[in-house]
Tab-separated table of C-alpha atoms in Angstrom:
chain	number	residue	atom	x	y	z
A	1428	MET	CA	-47.678	-56.283	2.617
A	1429	ALA	CA	-45.855	-53.213	3.993
A	1430	GLN	CA	-45.468	-50.168	1.808
A	1431	THR	CA	-41.910	-49.869	0.492
A	1432	LYS	CA	-42.102	-46.390	-0.997
A	1433	ARG	CA	-42.093	-43.612	1.575
A	1434	LYS	CA	-45.146	-41.373	1.306
A	1435	ARG	CA	-44.837	-37.699	0.574
A	1436	ARG	CA	-45.507	-35.549	3.640
A	1437	THR	CA	-46.562	-32.313	1.938
A	1438	LYS	CA	-48.893	-31.993	-0.999
A	1439	HIS	CA	-47.978	-30.529	-4.339
A	1440	ARG	CA	-50.369	-28.114	-5.954
A	1441	GLY	CA	-50.922	-28.044	-9.664
A	1442	THR	CA	-51.473	-24.711	-11.438
A	1443	PRO	CA	-53.800	-24.204	-14.425
A	1444	ALA	CA	-50.737	-24.093	-16.702
A	1445	GLY	CA	-49.808	-27.591	-15.639
A	1446	THR	CA	-46.793	-26.768	-13.510
A	1447	ILE	CA	-46.486	-28.182	-10.032
A	1448	GLN	CA	-45.554	-26.006	-7.081
A	1449	ALA	CA	-44.299	-27.348	-3.804
A	1450	ARG	CA	-45.959	-25.622	-0.871
A	1451	GLY	CA	-42.764	-25.054	0.954
A	1452	ARG	CA	-42.325	-25.696	4.609
A	1453	THR	CA	-45.563	-26.489	6.396
A	1454	GLY	CA	-44.077	-28.013	9.525
A	1455	ARG	CA	-42.593	-26.382	12.561
A	1456	PRO	CA	-41.499	-22.740	12.494
A	1457	PRO	CA	-37.746	-22.124	12.165
A	1458	THR	CA	-35.719	-21.884	15.350
A	1459	PRO	CA	-33.965	-18.592	16.212
A	1460	GLU	CA	-30.664	-20.181	15.119
A	1461	GLU	CA	-32.110	-21.086	11.709
A	1462	ARG	CA	-33.610	-17.609	11.332
A	1463	LYS	CA	-30.279	-16.015	12.212
A	1464	ARG	CA	-28.488	-18.202	9.659
A	1465	GLN	CA	-30.980	-17.212	6.968
A	1466	THR	CA	-30.726	-13.520	7.870
A	1467	ARG	CA	-26.940	-13.727	7.791
A	1468	GLY	CA	-27.058	-15.340	4.347
A	1469	ASP	CA	-29.443	-12.661	3.063
A	1470	ALA	CA	-27.182	-9.899	4.403
A	1471	ARG	CA	-24.153	-11.478	2.736
A	1472	GLU	CA	-26.011	-11.785	-0.557
A	1473	ARG	CA	-27.128	-8.136	-0.355
A	1474	ARG	CA	-23.558	-7.009	0.444
A	1475	LEU	CA	-22.087	-8.987	-2.452
A	1476	ASN	CA	-24.657	-7.616	-4.897
A	1477	THR	CA	-23.898	-3.935	-4.241
A	1478	PRO	CA	-21.346	-2.320	-6.555
A	1479	PRO	CA	-18.122	-1.014	-4.966
A	1480	THR	CA	-17.778	2.668	-4.075
A	1481	TRP	CA	-14.797	4.952	-3.721
A	1482	LYS	CA	-15.860	5.693	-0.150
A	1483	SER	CA	-15.714	2.020	0.869
A	1484	SER	CA	-12.359	1.682	-0.871
A	1485	LEU	CA	-11.056	4.764	0.966
A	1486	MET	CA	-12.187	3.404	4.342
A	1487	ARG	CA	-10.533	0.046	3.673
A	1488	ALA	CA	-7.326	1.805	2.551
A	1489	VAL	CA	-7.277	4.021	5.665
A	1490	ILE	CA	-7.529	0.944	7.888
A	1491	ALA	CA	-4.742	-0.809	5.969
A	1492	ALA	CA	-2.556	2.329	6.019
A	1493	ALA	CA	-3.065	2.664	9.792
A	1494	ILE	CA	-1.881	-0.921	10.238
A	1495	VAL	CA	1.178	-0.144	8.074
A	1496	PHE	CA	1.847	2.987	10.167
A	1497	VAL	CA	1.725	1.103	13.464
A	1498	PHE	CA	3.837	-1.726	12.064
A	1499	LEU	CA	6.515	0.706	10.859
A	1500	LEU	CA	6.547	2.592	14.156
A	1501	VAL	CA	7.123	-0.652	16.027
A	1502	THR	CA	9.667	-2.229	13.697
A	1503	ALA	CA	11.625	0.748	12.266
A	1504	LYS	CA	15.146	1.309	13.563
A	1505	GLY	CA	16.851	4.633	14.068
A	1506	LYS	CA	15.683	7.975	15.357
A	1507	ASN	CA	13.574	8.995	12.302
A	1508	LYS	CA	10.754	6.553	12.951
A	1509	LEU	CA	7.843	8.977	12.689
A	1510	PRO	CA	8.727	10.672	9.356
A	1511	VAL	CA	9.531	7.318	7.752
A	1512	ALA	CA	6.302	5.760	9.005
A	1513	LEU	CA	4.233	8.761	7.861
A	1514	SER	CA	5.787	8.815	4.388
A	1515	PHE	CA	5.259	5.080	3.858
A	1516	THR	CA	1.711	5.405	5.166
A	1517	ALA	CA	0.978	8.205	2.678
A	1518	VAL	CA	2.383	6.122	-0.190
A	1519	ALA	CA	0.394	3.102	0.953
A	1520	LEU	CA	-2.793	5.166	1.091
A	1521	VAL	CA	-2.236	6.534	-2.419
A	1522	VAL	CA	-1.669	3.013	-3.750
A	1523	TYR	CA	-4.362	1.192	-1.747
A	1524	VAL	CA	-7.347	3.398	-2.648
A	1525	PRO	CA	-7.401	2.841	-6.435
A	1526	ALA	CA	-6.026	-0.693	-6.163
A	1527	GLY	CA	-8.749	-1.658	-3.695
A	1528	TYR	CA	-11.493	-0.024	-5.760
A	1529	TYR	CA	-10.508	-1.670	-9.030
A	1530	LEU	CA	-10.004	-5.042	-7.360
A	1531	GLU	CA	-13.493	-4.844	-5.847
A	1532	LEU	CA	-14.903	-3.697	-9.202
A	1533	PHE	CA	-13.261	-6.649	-10.954
A	1534	LEU	CA	-14.631	-9.118	-8.380
A	1535	TYR	CA	-18.102	-7.521	-8.520
A	1536	ARG	CA	-18.263	-7.705	-12.317
A	1537	ARG	CA	-17.046	-11.307	-12.313
A	1538	ARG	CA	-19.663	-12.226	-9.694
A	1539	MET	CA	-22.414	-10.552	-11.737
A	1540	ARG	CA	-21.285	-12.370	-14.924
A	1541	LYS	CA	-21.362	-15.705	-13.116
A	1542	LYS	CA	-24.762	-14.909	-11.659
A	1543	ALA	CA	-26.142	-13.942	-15.086
A	1544	ALA	CA	-24.644	-17.039	-16.704
A	1545	GLY	CA	-26.030	-19.264	-13.963
A	1546	SER	CA	-29.584	-18.002	-14.396
A	1547	THR	CA	-29.717	-18.694	-18.145
A	1548	PRO	CA	-30.023	-22.283	-19.395
A	1549	ALA	CA	-26.891	-23.897	-20.755
A	1550	LYS	CA	-26.779	-23.952	-24.551
A	1551	ARG	CA	-24.080	-26.584	-24.899
A	1552	GLY	CA	-25.275	-30.140	-25.241
A	1553	ARG	CA	-22.996	-32.897	-23.982
């Protein structure tokens, strides 16, 4: 009679404490595409786990303020385009730096809380 249950391809090792560890991947090595995907995921995880800095917030605000400046130069009407664009850009920069920092700080803290809550076992029984 043919075997109905598919056999396991890799062995499990038992430890002296009685736990069982899977050996992991013992087959073919990962392709360059798979390695790149894993590296990209690791880089994303590392980036998300670093706390925000004022410098990163300033750089992001400068980029956003430059976009506002160009937009106002292109769309403003009248002969006072440059002073209007510069004043709005300065206001945008003053607003964007702290707003960006505190938004990133909020998202970072929320991510760390979720990560900490996910690593502990659930206490509620349903």
